[in-house]
Tab-separated table of C-alpha atoms in Angstrom:
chain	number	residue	atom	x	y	z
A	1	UNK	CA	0.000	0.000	0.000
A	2	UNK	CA	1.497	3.250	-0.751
A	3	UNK	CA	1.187	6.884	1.198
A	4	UNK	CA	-0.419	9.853	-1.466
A	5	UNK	CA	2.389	12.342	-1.503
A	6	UNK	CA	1.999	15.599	0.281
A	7	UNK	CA	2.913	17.706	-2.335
A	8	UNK	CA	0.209	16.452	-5.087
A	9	UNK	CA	-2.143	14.130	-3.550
A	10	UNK	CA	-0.563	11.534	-5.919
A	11	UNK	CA	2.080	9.178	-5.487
A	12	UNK	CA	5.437	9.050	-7.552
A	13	UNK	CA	8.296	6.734	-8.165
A	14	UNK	CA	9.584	6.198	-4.630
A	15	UNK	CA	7.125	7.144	-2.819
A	16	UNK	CA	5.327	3.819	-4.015
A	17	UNK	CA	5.016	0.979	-1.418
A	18	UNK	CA	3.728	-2.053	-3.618
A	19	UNK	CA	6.144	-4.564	-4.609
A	20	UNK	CA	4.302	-4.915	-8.263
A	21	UNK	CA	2.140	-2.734	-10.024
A	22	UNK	CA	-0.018	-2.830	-13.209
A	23	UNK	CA	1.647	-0.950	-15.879
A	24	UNK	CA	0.731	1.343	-18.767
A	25	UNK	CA	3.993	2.066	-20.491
A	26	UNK	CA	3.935	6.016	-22.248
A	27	UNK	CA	3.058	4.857	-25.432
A	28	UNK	CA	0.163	2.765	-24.825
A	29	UNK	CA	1.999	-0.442	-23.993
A	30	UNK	CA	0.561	-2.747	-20.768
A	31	UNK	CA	2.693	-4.863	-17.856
A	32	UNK	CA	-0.106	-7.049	-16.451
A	33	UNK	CA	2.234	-7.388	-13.406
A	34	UNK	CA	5.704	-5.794	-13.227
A	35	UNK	CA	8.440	-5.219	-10.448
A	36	UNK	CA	7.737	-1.327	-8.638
A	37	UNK	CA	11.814	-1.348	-9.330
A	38	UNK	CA	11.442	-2.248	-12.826
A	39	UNK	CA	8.710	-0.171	-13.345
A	40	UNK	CA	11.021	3.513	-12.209
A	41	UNK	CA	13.731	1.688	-13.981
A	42	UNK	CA	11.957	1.316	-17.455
A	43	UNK	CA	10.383	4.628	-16.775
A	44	UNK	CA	13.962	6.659	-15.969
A	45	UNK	CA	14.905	5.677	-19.042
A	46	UNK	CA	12.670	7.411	-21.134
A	47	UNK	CA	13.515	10.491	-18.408
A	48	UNK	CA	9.788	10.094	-17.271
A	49	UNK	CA	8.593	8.699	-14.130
A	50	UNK	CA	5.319	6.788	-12.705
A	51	UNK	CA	2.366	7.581	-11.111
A	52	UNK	CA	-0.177	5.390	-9.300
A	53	UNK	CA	-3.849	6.451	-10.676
A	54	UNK	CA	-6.173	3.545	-9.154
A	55	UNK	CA	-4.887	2.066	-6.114
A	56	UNK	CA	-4.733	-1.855	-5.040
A	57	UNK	CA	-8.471	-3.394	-4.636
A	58	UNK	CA	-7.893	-6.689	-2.621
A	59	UNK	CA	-7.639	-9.356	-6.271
A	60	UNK	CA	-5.412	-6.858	-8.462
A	61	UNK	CA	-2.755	-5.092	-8.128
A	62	UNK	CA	-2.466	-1.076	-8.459
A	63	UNK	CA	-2.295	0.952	-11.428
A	64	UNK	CA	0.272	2.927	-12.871
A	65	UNK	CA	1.131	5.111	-15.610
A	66	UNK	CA	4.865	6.308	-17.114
A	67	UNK	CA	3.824	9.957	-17.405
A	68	UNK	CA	5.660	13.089	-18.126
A	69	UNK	CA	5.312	14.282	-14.071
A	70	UNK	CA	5.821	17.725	-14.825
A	71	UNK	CA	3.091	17.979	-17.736
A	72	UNK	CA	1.004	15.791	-15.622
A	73	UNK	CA	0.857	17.979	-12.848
A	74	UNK	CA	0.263	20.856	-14.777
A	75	UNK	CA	-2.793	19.333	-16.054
A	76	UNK	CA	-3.871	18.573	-13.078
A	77	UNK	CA	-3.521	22.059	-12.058
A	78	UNK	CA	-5.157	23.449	-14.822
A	79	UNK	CA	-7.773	20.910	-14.166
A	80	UNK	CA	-8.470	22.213	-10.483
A	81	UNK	CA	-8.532	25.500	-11.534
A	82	UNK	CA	-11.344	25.655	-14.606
A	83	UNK	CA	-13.150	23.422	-12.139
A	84	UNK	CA	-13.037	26.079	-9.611
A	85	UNK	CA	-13.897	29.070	-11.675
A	86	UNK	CA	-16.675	26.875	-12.874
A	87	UNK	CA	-17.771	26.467	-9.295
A	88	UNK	CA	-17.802	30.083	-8.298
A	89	UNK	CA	-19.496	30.985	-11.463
A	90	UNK	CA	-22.434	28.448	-11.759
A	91	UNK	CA	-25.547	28.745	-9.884
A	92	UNK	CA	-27.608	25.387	-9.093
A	93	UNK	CA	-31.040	24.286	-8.282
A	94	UNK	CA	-32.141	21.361	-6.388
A	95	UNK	CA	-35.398	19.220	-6.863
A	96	UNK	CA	-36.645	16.401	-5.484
A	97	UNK	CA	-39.486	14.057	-6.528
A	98	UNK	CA	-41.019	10.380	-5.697
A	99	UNK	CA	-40.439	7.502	-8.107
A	100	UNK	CA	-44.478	7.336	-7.921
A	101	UNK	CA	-45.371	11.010	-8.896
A	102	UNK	CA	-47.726	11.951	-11.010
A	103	UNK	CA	-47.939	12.809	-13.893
A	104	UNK	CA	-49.394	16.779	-13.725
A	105	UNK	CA	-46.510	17.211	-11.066
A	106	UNK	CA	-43.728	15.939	-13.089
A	107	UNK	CA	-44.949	17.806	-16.063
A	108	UNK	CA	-44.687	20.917	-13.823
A	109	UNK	CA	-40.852	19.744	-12.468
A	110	UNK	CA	-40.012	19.280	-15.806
A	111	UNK	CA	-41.254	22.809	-16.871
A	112	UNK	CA	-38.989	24.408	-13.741
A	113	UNK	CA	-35.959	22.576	-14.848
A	114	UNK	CA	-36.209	23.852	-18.097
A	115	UNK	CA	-36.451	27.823	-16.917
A	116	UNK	CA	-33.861	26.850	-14.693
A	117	UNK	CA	-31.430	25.667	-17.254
A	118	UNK	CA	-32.506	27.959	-19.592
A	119	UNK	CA	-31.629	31.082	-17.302
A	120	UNK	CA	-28.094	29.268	-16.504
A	121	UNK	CA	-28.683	27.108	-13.582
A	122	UNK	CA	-27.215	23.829	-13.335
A	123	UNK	CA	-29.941	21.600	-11.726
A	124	UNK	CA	-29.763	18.627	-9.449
A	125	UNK	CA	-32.476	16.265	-9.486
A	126	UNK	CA	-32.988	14.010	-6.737
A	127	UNK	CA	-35.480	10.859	-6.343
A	128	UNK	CA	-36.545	10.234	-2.687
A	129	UNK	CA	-37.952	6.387	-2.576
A	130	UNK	CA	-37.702	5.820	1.194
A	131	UNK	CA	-41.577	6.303	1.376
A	132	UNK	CA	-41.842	3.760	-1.211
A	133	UNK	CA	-39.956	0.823	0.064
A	134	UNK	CA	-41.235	1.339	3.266
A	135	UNK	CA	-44.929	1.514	2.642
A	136	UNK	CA	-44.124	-1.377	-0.152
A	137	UNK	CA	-42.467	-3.380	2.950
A	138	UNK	CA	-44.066	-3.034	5.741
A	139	UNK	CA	-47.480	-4.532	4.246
A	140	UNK	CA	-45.351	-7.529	3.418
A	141	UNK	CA	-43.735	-7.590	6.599
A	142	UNK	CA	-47.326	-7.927	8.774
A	143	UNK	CA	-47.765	-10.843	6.534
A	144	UNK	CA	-44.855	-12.708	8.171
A	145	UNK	CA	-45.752	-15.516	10.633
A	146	UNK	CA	-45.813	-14.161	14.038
A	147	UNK	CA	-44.341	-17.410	15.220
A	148	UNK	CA	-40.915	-17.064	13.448
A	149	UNK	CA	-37.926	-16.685	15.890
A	150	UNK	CA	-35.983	-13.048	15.701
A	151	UNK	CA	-32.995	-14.470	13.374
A	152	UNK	CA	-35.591	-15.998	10.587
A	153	UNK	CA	-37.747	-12.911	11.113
A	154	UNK	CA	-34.878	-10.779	9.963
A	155	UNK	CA	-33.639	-12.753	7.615
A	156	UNK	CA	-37.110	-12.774	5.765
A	157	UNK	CA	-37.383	-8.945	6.218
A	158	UNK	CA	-33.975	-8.197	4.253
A	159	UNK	CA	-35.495	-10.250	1.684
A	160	UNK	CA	-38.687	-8.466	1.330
A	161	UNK	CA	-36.463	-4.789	1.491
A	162	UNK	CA	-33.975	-6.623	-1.372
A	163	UNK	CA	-37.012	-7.256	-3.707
A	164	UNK	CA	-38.412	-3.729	-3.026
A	165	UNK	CA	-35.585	-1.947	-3.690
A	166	UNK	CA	-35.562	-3.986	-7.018
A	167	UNK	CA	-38.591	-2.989	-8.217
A	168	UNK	CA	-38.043	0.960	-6.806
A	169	UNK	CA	-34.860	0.657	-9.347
A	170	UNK	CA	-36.889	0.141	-12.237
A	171	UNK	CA	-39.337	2.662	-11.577
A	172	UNK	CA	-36.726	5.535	-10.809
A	173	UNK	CA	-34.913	4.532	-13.721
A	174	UNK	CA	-38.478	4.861	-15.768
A	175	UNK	CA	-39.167	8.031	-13.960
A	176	UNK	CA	-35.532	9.308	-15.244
A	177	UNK	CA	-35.717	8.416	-18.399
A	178	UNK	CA	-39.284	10.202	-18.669
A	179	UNK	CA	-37.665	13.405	-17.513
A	180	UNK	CA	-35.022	12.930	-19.634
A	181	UNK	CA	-36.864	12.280	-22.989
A	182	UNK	CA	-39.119	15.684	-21.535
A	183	UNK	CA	-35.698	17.497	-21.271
A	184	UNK	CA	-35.071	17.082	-25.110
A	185	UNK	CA	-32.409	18.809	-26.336
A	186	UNK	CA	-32.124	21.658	-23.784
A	187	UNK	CA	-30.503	19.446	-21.261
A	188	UNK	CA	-27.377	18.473	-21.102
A	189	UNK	CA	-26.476	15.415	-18.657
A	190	UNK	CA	-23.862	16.194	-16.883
A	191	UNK	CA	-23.686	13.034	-14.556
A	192	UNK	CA	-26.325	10.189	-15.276
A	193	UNK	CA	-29.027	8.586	-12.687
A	194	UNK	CA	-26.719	7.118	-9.772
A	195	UNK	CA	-27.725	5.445	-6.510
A	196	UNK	CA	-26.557	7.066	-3.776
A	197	UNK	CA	-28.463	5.020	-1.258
A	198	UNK	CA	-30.505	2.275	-1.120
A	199	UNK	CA	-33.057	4.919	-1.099
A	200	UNK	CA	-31.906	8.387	-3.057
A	201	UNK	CA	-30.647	8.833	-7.010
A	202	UNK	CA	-29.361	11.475	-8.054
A	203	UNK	CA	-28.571	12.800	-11.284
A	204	UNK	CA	-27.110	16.859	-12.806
A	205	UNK	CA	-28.315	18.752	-15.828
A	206	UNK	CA	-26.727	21.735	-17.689
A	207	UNK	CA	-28.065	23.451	-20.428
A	208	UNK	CA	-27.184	22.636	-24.007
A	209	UNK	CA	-25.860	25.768	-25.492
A	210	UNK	CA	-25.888	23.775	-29.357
């Protein structure tokens, strides 16, 4: 395991701690599984040096590029700082709706999200299903046997939360794509529906200046 340098926030050269890394040689080229010593080596060659960019996971090894360190930290740089100004200079709005709305008060969501964007908001859209899967699950749950003992009990109520939360997926996911199609071309998506928790997606619109 290796310690993020101070400097950067990314480790370099010897500052890394694995014994072998995956490789992705400057010009494209891959080491499934290469000596950390062979790695510098091959990259000190080429005057360049490596960088870890996804750490170990517990059945593969880290990975590593043979960058140019000084370009690469520039970029990063630059990076930071157009993501800053972009930060200071965008406002956002927030809304938040039930996978099971209907259909008037989408249509008038919708309608705000398009002023929003439209007057250069960026606008986060949230869908709350905790009152779903617990009004979904708790009518299953008084259906249990009251004679089961507490460990079968819970077992059984995971299961009926599990299959809940299956079938909220699908209908957030139709209930994004709906808003989506709505959107048109005004919107632009700038991250795509993703599950924060068991109970709350989340997803970012821009508008689409073409």
């Amino acid at each position: 395991m290796s310690i993020k340098s101070t400097n950067s926030g990314y480790i370099f050269d010897d500052e890394i701690l694995d014994k072998k890394l995956f490789l992705i040689d400057s010009d494209g080229t891959k080491h499934p599984s290469i000596n950390t010593n062979d790695a510098i080596k091959l990259a000190n060659e080429k005057k360049m040096s490596v960088v870890i960019v996804a750490p170990a996971k517990e059945n593969s090894l880290a990975i590593a590029k043979v960058i140019n360190k000084g370009k690469f930290l520039f970029d990063i740089k630059k990076k930071e700082k157009e993501k800053k100004k972009l930060m200071i200079n965008v406002k956002e709005k927030e809304i938040t709706i039930k996978p099971k709305i209907g259909e008037n008060d989408l249509i008038r969501f919708i309608n705000n999200t398009i002023d929003w964007l439209k007057s250069g908001y960026h606008v986060k859209l949230k869908i709350d299903a905790k009152d779903d899967i617990s009004k979904l699950s708790s009518s299953e749950i008084k259906k249990l046997p009251r004679n089961l003992d507490k460990d079968e009990f819970k077992k059984r109520k995971n299961i009926i939360f599990k299959n809940n939360e299956a079938q909220i997926d699908i209908l957030v996911k139709n209930i994004y794509d709906k808003f989506v199609t709505k959107l048109g071309n005004i919107a632009r998506i700038l991250q795509p529906l993703k599950k924060l928790t068991p109970v709350l997606y989340s997803a970012f619109f821009s508008f689409d200046k073409k």
